C-alpha cells in the first residue's frame, strides 16, 4: 500500500491550516509557498477537501481557506481516505465475487489484521495531535 502525493499533500495542507489558524482565511498561495508545493496542484486537492466540507472558503482579495471545524474533529484517516479511498494493503473483497473464498483463506486474516492496524493508527491521530507534535518539535519544518 502506498499513499499518493495527493493524500500526503492533503494532510500537509490541512495541518498547515490548523497550525496557522488565526481566524483569518489563508490564501492557497501562502500555503503553497510554506509547503513548497505547486499552487495548481494544491488547488486540485483543496477542491476535493472543500467539497467534502472539511474547509470553508472565501473568494476575493481577502479570500482563502480555513478549517470548517476544530482540528480535534479531523483524523489523519478521514483526510487521507478522502483522497485515497480505503487504506488496505490488498483488496479483501469485491462485488464481482472474485474473492468470495477469501474468508476461508488464512492469508486473508493477515491482510485484514494489517488493515485494522493501519486504521487504528490513522483513525486515532487528529490534526490537533499533529499540531501538538509540531509545537513540541520547536516549529521546525514538517514533512509527511
PDB file of C-alpha atoms in Angstrom:
ATOM      1  CA  UNK A   1       0.000   0.000   0.000  1.00  0.00           C
ATOM      2  CA  UNK A   2       1.316   3.397  -0.956  1.00  0.00           C
ATOM      3  CA  UNK A   3      -0.180   6.797  -0.175  1.00  0.00           C
ATOM      4  CA  UNK A   4      -0.043   9.066  -3.228  1.00  0.00           C
ATOM      5  CA  UNK A   5       1.259  12.627  -3.196  1.00  0.00           C
ATOM      6  CA  UNK A   6      -2.362  13.823  -3.222  1.00  0.00           C
ATOM      7  CA  UNK A   7      -3.057  12.050   0.048  1.00  0.00           C
ATOM      8  CA  UNK A   8       0.184  13.239   1.651  1.00  0.00           C
ATOM      9  CA  UNK A   9      -0.250  16.805   0.422  1.00  0.00           C
ATOM     10  CA  UNK A  10      -3.871  16.901   1.598  1.00  0.00           C
ATOM     11  CA  UNK A  11      -2.695  16.067   5.095  1.00  0.00           C
ATOM     12  CA  UNK A  12       0.046  18.709   4.909  1.00  0.00           C
ATOM     13  CA  UNK A  13      -2.459  21.276   3.643  1.00  0.00           C
ATOM     14  CA  UNK A  14      -4.909  20.568   6.466  1.00  0.00           C
ATOM     15  CA  UNK A  15      -2.097  20.635   9.015  1.00  0.00           C
ATOM     16  CA  UNK A  16      -0.891  23.958   7.620  1.00  0.00           C
ATOM     17  CA  UNK A  17      -4.397  25.404   8.045  1.00  0.00           C
ATOM     18  CA  UNK A  18      -4.522  24.116  11.627  1.00  0.00           C
ATOM     19  CA  UNK A  19      -1.068  25.399  12.607  1.00  0.00           C
ATOM     20  CA  UNK A  20      -1.567  28.811  11.019  1.00  0.00           C
ATOM     21  CA  UNK A  21      -5.143  29.332  12.172  1.00  0.00           C
ATOM     22  CA  UNK A  22      -5.595  32.931  13.302  1.00  0.00           C
ATOM     23  CA  UNK A  23      -9.257  33.173  12.397  1.00  0.00           C
ATOM     24  CA  UNK A  24      -8.319  34.735   9.056  1.00  0.00           C
ATOM     25  CA  UNK A  25      -8.742  32.964   5.733  1.00  0.00           C
ATOM     26  CA  UNK A  26      -5.420  31.706   4.360  1.00  0.00           C
ATOM     27  CA  UNK A  27      -4.725  32.075   0.625  1.00  0.00           C
ATOM     28  CA  UNK A  28      -3.737  28.878  -1.164  1.00  0.00           C
ATOM     29  CA  UNK A  29      -0.689  30.746  -2.486  1.00  0.00           C
ATOM     30  CA  UNK A  30       0.643  31.195   1.069  1.00  0.00           C
ATOM     31  CA  UNK A  31       0.106  27.502   1.858  1.00  0.00           C
ATOM     32  CA  UNK A  32       1.841  26.511  -1.381  1.00  0.00           C
ATOM     33  CA  UNK A  33       4.835  28.714  -0.530  1.00  0.00           C
ATOM     34  CA  UNK A  34       5.165  27.367   3.016  1.00  0.00           C
ATOM     35  CA  UNK A  35       4.779  23.759   1.893  1.00  0.00           C
ATOM     36  CA  UNK A  36       6.838  24.150  -1.280  1.00  0.00           C
ATOM     37  CA  UNK A  37       4.083  22.512  -3.305  1.00  0.00           C
ATOM     38  CA  UNK A  38       2.740  23.713  -6.641  1.00  0.00           C
ATOM     39  CA  UNK A  39      -0.175  26.108  -6.172  1.00  0.00           C
ATOM     40  CA  UNK A  40      -2.015  24.477  -9.091  1.00  0.00           C
ATOM     41  CA  UNK A  41      -1.643  21.030  -7.505  1.00  0.00           C
ATOM     42  CA  UNK A  42      -2.893  22.300  -4.142  1.00  0.00           C
ATOM     43  CA  UNK A  43      -5.894  23.897  -5.881  1.00  0.00           C
ATOM     44  CA  UNK A  44      -6.895  20.457  -7.192  1.00  0.00           C
ATOM     45  CA  UNK A  45      -6.567  18.981  -3.715  1.00  0.00           C
ATOM     46  CA  UNK A  46      -8.358  21.811  -1.901  1.00  0.00           C
ATOM     47  CA  UNK A  47     -11.295  21.433  -4.295  1.00  0.00           C
ATOM     48  CA  UNK A  48     -11.860  17.862  -3.083  1.00  0.00           C
ATOM     49  CA  UNK A  49     -11.344  18.853   0.540  1.00  0.00           C
ATOM     50  CA  UNK A  50     -13.752  21.760   0.164  1.00  0.00           C
ATOM     51  CA  UNK A  51     -16.440  19.624  -1.482  1.00  0.00           C
ATOM     52  CA  UNK A  52     -16.241  17.255   1.489  1.00  0.00           C
ATOM     53  CA  UNK A  53     -16.926  20.187   3.813  1.00  0.00           C
ATOM     54  CA  UNK A  54     -13.566  19.982   5.609  1.00  0.00           C
ATOM     55  CA  UNK A  55     -12.736  23.635   4.852  1.00  0.00           C
ATOM     56  CA  UNK A  56     -14.568  26.924   4.327  1.00  0.00           C
ATOM     57  CA  UNK A  57     -13.546  29.318   1.612  1.00  0.00           C
ATOM     58  CA  UNK A  58     -13.976  32.979   0.757  1.00  0.00           C
ATOM     59  CA  UNK A  59     -13.229  34.486  -2.641  1.00  0.00           C
ATOM     60  CA  UNK A  60     -11.588  37.818  -3.322  1.00  0.00           C
ATOM     61  CA  UNK A  61      -8.532  39.737  -2.184  1.00  0.00           C
ATOM     62  CA  UNK A  62      -9.082  38.757   1.474  1.00  0.00           C
ATOM     63  CA  UNK A  63     -10.087  35.251   0.449  1.00  0.00           C
ATOM     64  CA  UNK A  64      -8.635  31.902   1.229  1.00  0.00           C
ATOM     65  CA  UNK A  65      -9.368  28.830   3.294  1.00  0.00           C
ATOM     66  CA  UNK A  66      -9.794  27.812   6.899  1.00  0.00           C
ATOM     67  CA  UNK A  67     -10.829  24.631   8.648  1.00  0.00           C
ATOM     68  CA  UNK A  68     -14.597  24.197   8.841  1.00  0.00           C
ATOM     69  CA  UNK A  69     -14.294  22.514  12.268  1.00  0.00           C
ATOM     70  CA  UNK A  70     -11.736  22.448  15.083  1.00  0.00           C
ATOM     71  CA  UNK A  71      -8.570  20.370  14.451  1.00  0.00           C
ATOM     72  CA  UNK A  72      -9.795  17.810  17.019  1.00  0.00           C
ATOM     73  CA  UNK A  73     -12.603  16.883  14.628  1.00  0.00           C
ATOM     74  CA  UNK A  74     -10.319  15.652  11.827  1.00  0.00           C
ATOM     75  CA  UNK A  75      -8.327  12.445  11.886  1.00  0.00           C
ATOM     76  CA  UNK A  76      -5.461  11.516   9.605  1.00  0.00           C
ATOM     77  CA  UNK A  77      -7.656   8.655   8.377  1.00  0.00           C
ATOM     78  CA  UNK A  78     -10.521  10.960   7.381  1.00  0.00           C
ATOM     79  CA  UNK A  79      -8.229  13.210   5.383  1.00  0.00           C
ATOM     80  CA  UNK A  80      -6.188  10.511   3.661  1.00  0.00           C
ATOM     81  CA  UNK A  81      -9.251   8.371   2.823  1.00  0.00           C
ATOM     82  CA  UNK A  82     -10.918  11.386   1.230  1.00  0.00           C
ATOM     83  CA  UNK A  83      -8.174  11.449  -1.398  1.00  0.00           C
ATOM     84  CA  UNK A  84      -7.089   7.801  -1.426  1.00  0.00           C
ATOM     85  CA  UNK A  85     -10.176   5.740  -0.654  1.00  0.00           C
ATOM     86  CA  UNK A  86      -9.877   2.753   1.685  1.00  0.00           C
ATOM     87  CA  UNK A  87      -6.473   2.142   3.235  1.00  0.00           C
ATOM     88  CA  UNK A  88      -5.917  -1.543   2.664  1.00  0.00           C
ATOM     89  CA  UNK A  89      -2.791  -3.459   1.648  1.00  0.00           C
ATOM     90  CA  UNK A  90      -4.836  -5.675  -0.697  1.00  0.00           C
ATOM     91  CA  UNK A  91      -8.397  -5.915  -1.968  1.00  0.00           C
ATOM     92  CA  UNK A  92     -10.158  -8.001   0.638  1.00  0.00           C
ATOM     93  CA  UNK A  93     -13.452  -8.392  -1.218  1.00  0.00           C
ATOM     94  CA  UNK A  94     -15.239  -7.153  -4.288  1.00  0.00           C
ATOM     95  CA  UNK A  95     -18.727  -7.057  -5.745  1.00  0.00           C
ATOM     96  CA  UNK A  96     -17.877  -9.427  -8.577  1.00  0.00           C
ATOM     97  CA  UNK A  97     -17.171 -12.252  -6.140  1.00  0.00           C
ATOM     98  CA  UNK A  98     -13.596 -12.837  -7.251  1.00  0.00           C
ATOM     99  CA  UNK A  99     -12.580 -13.050  -3.608  1.00  0.00           C
ATOM    100  CA  UNK A 100     -15.636 -14.952  -2.380  1.00  0.00           C
ATOM    101  CA  UNK A 101     -13.384 -17.601  -0.825  1.00  0.00           C
ATOM    102  CA  UNK A 102     -11.137 -15.050   0.894  1.00  0.00           C
ATOM    103  CA  UNK A 103     -12.752 -15.660   4.269  1.00  0.00           C
ATOM    104  CA  UNK A 104     -11.656 -19.307   4.069  1.00  0.00           C
ATOM    105  CA  UNK A 105      -8.003 -18.458   3.456  1.00  0.00           C
ATOM    106  CA  UNK A 106      -5.699 -17.846   6.374  1.00  0.00           C
ATOM    107  CA  UNK A 107      -3.817 -15.191   4.433  1.00  0.00           C
ATOM    108  CA  UNK A 108      -6.976 -13.074   4.270  1.00  0.00           C
ATOM    109  CA  UNK A 109      -6.807 -12.843   8.062  1.00  0.00           C
ATOM    110  CA  UNK A 110      -3.285 -11.422   7.818  1.00  0.00           C
ATOM    111  CA  UNK A 111      -4.345  -8.745   5.345  1.00  0.00           C
ATOM    112  CA  UNK A 112      -7.341  -7.853   7.497  1.00  0.00           C
ATOM    113  CA  UNK A 113      -5.122  -7.535  10.582  1.00  0.00           C
ATOM    114  CA  UNK A 114      -2.765  -5.227   8.680  1.00  0.00           C
ATOM    115  CA  UNK A 115      -5.699  -3.100   7.523  1.00  0.00           C
ATOM    116  CA  UNK A 116      -7.075  -2.968  11.080  1.00  0.00           C
ATOM    117  CA  UNK A 117      -3.667  -1.883  12.421  1.00  0.00           C
ATOM    118  CA  UNK A 118      -3.405   0.892   9.823  1.00  0.00           C
ATOM    119  CA  UNK A 119      -6.951   2.051  10.618  1.00  0.00           C
ATOM    120  CA  UNK A 120      -6.159   2.013  14.338  1.00  0.00           C
ATOM    121  CA  UNK A 121      -3.260   4.404  13.813  1.00  0.00           C
ATOM    122  CA  UNK A 122      -4.746   6.823  11.279  1.00  0.00           C
ATOM    123  CA  UNK A 123      -8.147   6.978  12.965  1.00  0.00           C
ATOM    124  CA  UNK A 124      -6.650   7.880  16.344  1.00  0.00           C
ATOM    125  CA  UNK A 125      -4.345  10.720  15.322  1.00  0.00           C
ATOM    126  CA  UNK A 126      -6.127  14.045  14.980  1.00  0.00           C
ATOM    127  CA  UNK A 127      -4.952  17.264  13.400  1.00  0.00           C
ATOM    128  CA  UNK A 128      -4.862  18.675  16.939  1.00  0.00           C
ATOM    129  CA  UNK A 129      -2.385  15.928  17.880  1.00  0.00           C
ATOM    130  CA  UNK A 130      -0.229  16.753  14.852  1.00  0.00           C
ATOM    131  CA  UNK A 131      -0.281  20.456  15.799  1.00  0.00           C
ATOM    132  CA  UNK A 132       0.840  19.497  19.325  1.00  0.00           C
ATOM    133  CA  UNK A 133       3.667  17.378  17.893  1.00  0.00           C
ATOM    134  CA  UNK A 134       4.669  20.223  15.602  1.00  0.00           C
ATOM    135  CA  UNK A 135       4.988  22.641  18.523  1.00  0.00           C
ATOM    136  CA  UNK A 136       6.878  20.054  20.596  1.00  0.00           C
ATOM    137  CA  UNK A 137       9.460  19.784  17.837  1.00  0.00           C
ATOM    138  CA  UNK A 138      10.088  23.511  18.073  1.00  0.00           C
ATOM    139  CA  UNK A 139       8.234  24.716  14.978  1.00  0.00           C
ATOM    140  CA  UNK A 140      10.695  23.039  12.647  1.00  0.00           C
ATOM    141  CA  UNK A 141       9.742  22.135   9.104  1.00  0.00           C
ATOM    142  CA  UNK A 142       7.426  19.151   8.837  1.00  0.00           C
ATOM    143  CA  UNK A 143       7.141  16.570   6.107  1.00  0.00           C
ATOM    144  CA  UNK A 144       4.546  13.879   5.777  1.00  0.00           C
TER     145      UNK A 144
END
